[in-house]
mmCIF file of C-alpha atoms in Angstrom:
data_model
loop_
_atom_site.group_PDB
_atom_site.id
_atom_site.type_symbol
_atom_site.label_atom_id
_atom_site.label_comp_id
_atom_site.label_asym_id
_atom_site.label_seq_id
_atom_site.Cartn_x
_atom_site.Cartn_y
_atom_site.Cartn_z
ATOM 1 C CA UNK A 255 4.161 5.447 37.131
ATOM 2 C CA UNK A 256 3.950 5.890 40.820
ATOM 3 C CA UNK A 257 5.155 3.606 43.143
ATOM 4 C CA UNK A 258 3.335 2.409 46.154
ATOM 5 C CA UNK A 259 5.552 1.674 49.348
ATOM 6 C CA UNK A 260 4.333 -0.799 51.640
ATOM 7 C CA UNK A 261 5.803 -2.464 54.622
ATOM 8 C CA UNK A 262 5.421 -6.277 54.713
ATOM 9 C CA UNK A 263 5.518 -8.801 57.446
ATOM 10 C CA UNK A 264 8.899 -10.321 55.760
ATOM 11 C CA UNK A 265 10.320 -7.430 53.978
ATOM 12 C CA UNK A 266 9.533 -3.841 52.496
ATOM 13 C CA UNK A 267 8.843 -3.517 48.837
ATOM 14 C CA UNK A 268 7.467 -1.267 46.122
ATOM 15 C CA UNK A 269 4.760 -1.966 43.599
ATOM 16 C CA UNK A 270 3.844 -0.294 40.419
ATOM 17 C CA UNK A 271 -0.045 -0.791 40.284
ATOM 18 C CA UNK A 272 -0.954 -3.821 37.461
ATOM 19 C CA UNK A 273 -3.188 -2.538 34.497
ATOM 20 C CA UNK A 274 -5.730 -5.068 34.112
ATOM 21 C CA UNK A 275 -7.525 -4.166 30.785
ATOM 22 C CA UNK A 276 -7.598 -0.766 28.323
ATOM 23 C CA UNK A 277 -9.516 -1.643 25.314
ATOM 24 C CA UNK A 278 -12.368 0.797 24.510
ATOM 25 C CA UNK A 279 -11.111 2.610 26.772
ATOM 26 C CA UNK A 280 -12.157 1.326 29.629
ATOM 27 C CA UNK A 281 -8.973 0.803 32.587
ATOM 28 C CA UNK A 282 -8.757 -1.397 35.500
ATOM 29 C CA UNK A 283 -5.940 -1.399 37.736
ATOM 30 C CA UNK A 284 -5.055 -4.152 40.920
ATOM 31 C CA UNK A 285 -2.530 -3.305 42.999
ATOM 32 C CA UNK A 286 -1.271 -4.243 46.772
ATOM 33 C CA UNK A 287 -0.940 -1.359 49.591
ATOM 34 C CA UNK A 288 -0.695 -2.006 53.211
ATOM 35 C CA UNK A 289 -1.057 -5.671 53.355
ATOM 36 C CA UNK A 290 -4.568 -5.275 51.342
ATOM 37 C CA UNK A 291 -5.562 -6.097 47.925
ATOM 38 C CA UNK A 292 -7.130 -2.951 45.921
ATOM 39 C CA UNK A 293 -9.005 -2.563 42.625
ATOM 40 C CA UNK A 294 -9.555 0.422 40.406
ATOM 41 C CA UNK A 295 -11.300 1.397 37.483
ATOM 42 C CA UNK A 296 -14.005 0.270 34.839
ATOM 43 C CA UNK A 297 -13.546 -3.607 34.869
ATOM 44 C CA UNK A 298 -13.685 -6.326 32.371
ATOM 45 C CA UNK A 299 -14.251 -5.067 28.837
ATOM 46 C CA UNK A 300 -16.591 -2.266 29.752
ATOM 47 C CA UNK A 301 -19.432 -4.591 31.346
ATOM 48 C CA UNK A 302 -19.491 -2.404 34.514
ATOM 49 C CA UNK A 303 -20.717 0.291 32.118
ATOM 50 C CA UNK A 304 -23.584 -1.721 30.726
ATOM 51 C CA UNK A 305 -24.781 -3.270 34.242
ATOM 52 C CA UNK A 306 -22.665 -6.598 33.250
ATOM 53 C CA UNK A 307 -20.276 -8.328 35.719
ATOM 54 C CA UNK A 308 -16.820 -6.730 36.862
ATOM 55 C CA UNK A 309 -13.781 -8.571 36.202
ATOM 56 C CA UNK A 310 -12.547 -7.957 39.411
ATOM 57 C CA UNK A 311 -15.258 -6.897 41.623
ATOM 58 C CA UNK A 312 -14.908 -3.344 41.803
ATOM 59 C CA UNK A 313 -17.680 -2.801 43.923
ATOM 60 C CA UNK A 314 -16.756 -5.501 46.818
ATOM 61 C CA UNK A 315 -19.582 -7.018 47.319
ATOM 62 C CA UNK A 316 -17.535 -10.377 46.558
ATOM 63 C CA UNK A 317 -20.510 -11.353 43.987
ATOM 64 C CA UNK A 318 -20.340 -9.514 40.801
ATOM 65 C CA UNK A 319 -20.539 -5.241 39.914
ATOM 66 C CA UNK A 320 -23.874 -5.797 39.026
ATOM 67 C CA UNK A 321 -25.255 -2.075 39.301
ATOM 68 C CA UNK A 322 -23.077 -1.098 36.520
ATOM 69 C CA UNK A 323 -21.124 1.442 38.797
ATOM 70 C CA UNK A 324 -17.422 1.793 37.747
ATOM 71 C CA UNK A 325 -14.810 2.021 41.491
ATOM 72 C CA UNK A 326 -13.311 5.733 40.962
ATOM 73 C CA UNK A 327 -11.153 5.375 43.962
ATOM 74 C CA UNK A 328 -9.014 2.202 45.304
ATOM 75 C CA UNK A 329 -11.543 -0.375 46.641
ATOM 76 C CA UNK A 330 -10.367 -3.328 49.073
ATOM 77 C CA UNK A 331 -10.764 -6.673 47.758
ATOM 78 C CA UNK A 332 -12.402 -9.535 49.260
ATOM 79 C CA UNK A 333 -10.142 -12.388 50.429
ATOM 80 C CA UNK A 334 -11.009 -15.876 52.127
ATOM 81 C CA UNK A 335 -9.062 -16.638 54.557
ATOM 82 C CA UNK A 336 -6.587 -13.982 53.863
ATOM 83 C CA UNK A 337 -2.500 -14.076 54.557
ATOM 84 C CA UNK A 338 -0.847 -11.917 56.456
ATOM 85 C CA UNK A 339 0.760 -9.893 54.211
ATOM 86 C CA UNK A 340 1.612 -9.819 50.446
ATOM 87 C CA UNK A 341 4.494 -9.693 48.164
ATOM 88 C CA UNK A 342 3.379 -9.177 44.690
ATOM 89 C CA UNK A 343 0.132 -9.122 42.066
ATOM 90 C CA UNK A 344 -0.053 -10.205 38.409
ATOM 91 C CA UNK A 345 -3.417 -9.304 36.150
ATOM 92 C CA UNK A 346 -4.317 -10.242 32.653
ATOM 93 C CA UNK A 347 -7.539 -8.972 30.534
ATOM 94 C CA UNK A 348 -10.195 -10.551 33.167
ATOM 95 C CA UNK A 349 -8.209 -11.888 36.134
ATOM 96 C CA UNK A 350 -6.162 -11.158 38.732
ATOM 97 C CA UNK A 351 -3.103 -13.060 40.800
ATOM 98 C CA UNK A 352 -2.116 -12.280 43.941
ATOM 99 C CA UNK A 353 0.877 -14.037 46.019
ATOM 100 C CA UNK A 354 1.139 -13.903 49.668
ATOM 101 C CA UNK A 355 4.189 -13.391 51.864
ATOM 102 C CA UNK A 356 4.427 -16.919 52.730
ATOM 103 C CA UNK A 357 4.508 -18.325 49.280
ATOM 104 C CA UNK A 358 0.329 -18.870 48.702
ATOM 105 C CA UNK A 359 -1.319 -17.668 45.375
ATOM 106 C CA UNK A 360 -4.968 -16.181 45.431
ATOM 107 C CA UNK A 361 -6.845 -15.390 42.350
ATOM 108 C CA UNK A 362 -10.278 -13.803 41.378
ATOM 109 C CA UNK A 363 -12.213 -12.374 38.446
ATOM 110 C CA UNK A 364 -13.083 -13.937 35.374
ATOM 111 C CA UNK A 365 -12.702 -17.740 35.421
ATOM 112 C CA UNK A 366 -13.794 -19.133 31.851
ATOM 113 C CA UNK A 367 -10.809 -21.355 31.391
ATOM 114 C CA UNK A 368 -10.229 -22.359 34.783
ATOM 115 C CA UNK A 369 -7.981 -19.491 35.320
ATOM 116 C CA UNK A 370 -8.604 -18.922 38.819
ATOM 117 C CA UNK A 371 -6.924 -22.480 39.332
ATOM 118 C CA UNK A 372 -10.740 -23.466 41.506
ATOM 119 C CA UNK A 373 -11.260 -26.506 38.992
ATOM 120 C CA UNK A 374 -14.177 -24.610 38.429
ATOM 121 C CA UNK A 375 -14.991 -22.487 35.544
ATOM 122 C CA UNK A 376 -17.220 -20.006 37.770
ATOM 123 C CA UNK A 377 -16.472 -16.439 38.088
ATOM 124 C CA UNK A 378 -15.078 -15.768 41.340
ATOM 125 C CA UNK A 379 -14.901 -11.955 43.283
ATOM 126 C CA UNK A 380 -13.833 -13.062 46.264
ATOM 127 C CA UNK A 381 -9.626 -13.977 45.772
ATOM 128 C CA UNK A 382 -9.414 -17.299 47.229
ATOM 129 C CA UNK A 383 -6.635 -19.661 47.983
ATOM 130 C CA UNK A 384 -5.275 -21.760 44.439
ATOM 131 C CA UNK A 385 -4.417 -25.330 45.933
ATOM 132 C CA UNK A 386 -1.552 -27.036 43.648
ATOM 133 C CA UNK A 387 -1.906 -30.256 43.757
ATOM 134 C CA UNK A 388 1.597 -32.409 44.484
ATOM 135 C CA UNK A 389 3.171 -29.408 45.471
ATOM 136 C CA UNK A 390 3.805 -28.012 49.290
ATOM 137 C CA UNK A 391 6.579 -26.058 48.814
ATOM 138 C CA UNK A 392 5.740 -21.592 48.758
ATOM 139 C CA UNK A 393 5.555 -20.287 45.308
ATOM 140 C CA UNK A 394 7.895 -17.300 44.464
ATOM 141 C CA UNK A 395 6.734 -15.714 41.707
ATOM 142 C CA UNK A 396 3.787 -15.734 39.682
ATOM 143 C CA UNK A 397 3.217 -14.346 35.798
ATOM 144 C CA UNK A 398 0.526 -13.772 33.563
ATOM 145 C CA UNK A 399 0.532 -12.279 30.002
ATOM 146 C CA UNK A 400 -0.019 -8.506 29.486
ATOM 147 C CA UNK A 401 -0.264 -8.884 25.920
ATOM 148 C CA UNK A 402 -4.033 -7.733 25.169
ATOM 149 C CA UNK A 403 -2.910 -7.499 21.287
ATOM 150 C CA UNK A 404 -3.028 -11.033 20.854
ATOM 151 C CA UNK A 405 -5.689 -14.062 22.060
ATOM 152 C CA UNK A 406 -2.403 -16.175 23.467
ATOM 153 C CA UNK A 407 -1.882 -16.609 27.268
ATOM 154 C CA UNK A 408 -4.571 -13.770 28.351
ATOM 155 C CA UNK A 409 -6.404 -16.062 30.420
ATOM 156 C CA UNK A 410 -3.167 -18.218 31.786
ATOM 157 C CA UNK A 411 -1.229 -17.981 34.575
ATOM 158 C CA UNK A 412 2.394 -19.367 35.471
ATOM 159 C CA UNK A 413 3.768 -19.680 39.001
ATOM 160 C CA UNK A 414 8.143 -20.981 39.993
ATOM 161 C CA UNK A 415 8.167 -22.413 43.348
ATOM 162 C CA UNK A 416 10.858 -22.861 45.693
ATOM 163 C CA UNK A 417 12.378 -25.572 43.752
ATOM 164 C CA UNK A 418 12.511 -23.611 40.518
ATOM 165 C CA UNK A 419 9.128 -25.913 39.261
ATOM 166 C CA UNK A 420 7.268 -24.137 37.041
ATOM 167 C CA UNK A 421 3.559 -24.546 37.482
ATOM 168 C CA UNK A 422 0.608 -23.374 35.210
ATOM 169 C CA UNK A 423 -3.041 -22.770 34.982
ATOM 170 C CA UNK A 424 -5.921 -21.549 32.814
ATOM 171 C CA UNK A 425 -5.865 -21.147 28.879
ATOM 172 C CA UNK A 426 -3.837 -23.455 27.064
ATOM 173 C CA UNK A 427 -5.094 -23.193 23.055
ATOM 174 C CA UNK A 428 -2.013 -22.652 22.056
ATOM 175 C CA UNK A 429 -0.148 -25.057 24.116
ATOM 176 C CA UNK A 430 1.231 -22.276 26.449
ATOM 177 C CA UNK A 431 1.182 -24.137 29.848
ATOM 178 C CA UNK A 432 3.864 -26.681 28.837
ATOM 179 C CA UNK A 433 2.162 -29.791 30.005
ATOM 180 C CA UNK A 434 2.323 -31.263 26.534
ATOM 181 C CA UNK A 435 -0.660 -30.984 25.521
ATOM 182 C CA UNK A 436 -3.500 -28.293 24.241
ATOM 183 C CA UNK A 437 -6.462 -28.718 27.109
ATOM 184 C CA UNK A 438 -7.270 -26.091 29.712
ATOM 185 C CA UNK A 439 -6.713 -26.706 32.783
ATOM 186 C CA UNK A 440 -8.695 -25.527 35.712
ATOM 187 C CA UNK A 441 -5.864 -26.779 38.464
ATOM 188 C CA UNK A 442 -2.041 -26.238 38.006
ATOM 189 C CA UNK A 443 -0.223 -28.639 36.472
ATOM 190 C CA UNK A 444 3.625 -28.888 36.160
ATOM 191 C CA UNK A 445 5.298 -27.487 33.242
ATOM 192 C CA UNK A 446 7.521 -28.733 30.996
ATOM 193 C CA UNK A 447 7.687 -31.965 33.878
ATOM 194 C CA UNK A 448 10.277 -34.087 31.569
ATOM 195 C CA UNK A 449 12.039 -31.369 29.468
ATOM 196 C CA UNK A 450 12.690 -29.129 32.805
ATOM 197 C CA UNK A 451 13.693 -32.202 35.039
ATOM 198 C CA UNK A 452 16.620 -31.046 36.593
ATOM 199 C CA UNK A 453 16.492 -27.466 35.736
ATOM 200 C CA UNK A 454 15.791 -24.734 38.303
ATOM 201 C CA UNK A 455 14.160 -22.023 37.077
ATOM 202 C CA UNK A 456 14.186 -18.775 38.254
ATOM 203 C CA UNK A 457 12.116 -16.301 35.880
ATOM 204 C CA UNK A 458 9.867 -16.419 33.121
ATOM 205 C CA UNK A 459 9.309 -14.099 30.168
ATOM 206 C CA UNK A 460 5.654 -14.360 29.184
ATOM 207 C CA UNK A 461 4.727 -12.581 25.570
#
């Protein structure tokens, strides 16, 4: 793969660009370059190619790829209220992730478990600010599953904080988010809040 260089208010780092979805053939990339957020490719499932949304906004017109067209070349990514820099992106089958370089998460695309973390269940192409409730401190990583073989975790996201909390959001069927129980949840919630008291955690390994 080729690495992209960019320079970042905070520090300098490299990022391999994030495939979002290859089924049918059909490839979406995100990735981060110059303090912007870029997209790439066919979208969600092939839907750009049938006039259907894109996952992830391809066109940028921060509503939906509704002409069908597919983004041949990098394509800058609306943000609200954007940061001032970023530090690294994480994309599943129909969403994307991004974390800023002061410890905010931003998500967009496909939202049908409350993956976005909006408390909505709207699509969203504009990548907008994920609030986590009872928590102020910066997040330092995020995670999502890369796993299209299986159902689990595609639409979930995972975030450590500062702390070494582990937060979570979107898809939980199988349980996946730790919160103890099998509901999705449109906002983060803490995982694993009894069973990880005490423990600081520092990565995650998401299958």
């Amino acid at each position: 793969a080729t690495y992209i260089t960019q320079s970042l208010a905070t520090s300098s780092v490299s990022v391999i660009p994030k495939l979002m979805q290859d089924s049918t053939g059909q490839v979406g990339n995100a990735f981060i370059y110059r303090n912007q957020l870029y997209t790439m490719g066919a979208g969600y499932a092939g839907l750009a190619l049938t006039g259907g949304p894109s996952a992830y906004g391809v066109n940028g017109d921060s509503t939906s790829n509704s002409g069908g067209s597919n983004a041949y070349s990098p394509t800058l990514v609306p943000v609200q209220n954007p940061p001032s820099g970023w530090s690294s992106i994480a994309g599943n089958y129909s969403s994307v992730c991004a974390l800023s370089n002061v410890g905010t998460v931003y998500c967009w695309g496909h939202n049908s478990q409350g993956q976005l973390g909006d408390n909505t269940t709207t699509n969203n192409f504009i990548a907008r600010k994920v609030t986590i409730n009872g928590n102020t401190r910066p997040i330092t990583a995020i995670y999502t599953s890369s796993n299209y073989g299986l159902n689990t975790s595609v639409n979930s996201f995972w975030a450590i904080d500062d702390l070494g909390q582990v937060w979570a959001w979107g898809d939980n069927a199988f349980g996946q988010l730790g919160n103890g129980n099998t509901i999705d949840q449109p906002l983060p919630v803490r995982s694993g809040s009894a069973s990880l008291s005490g423990v600081f955690v520092t990565k995650l390994s998401i299958s």
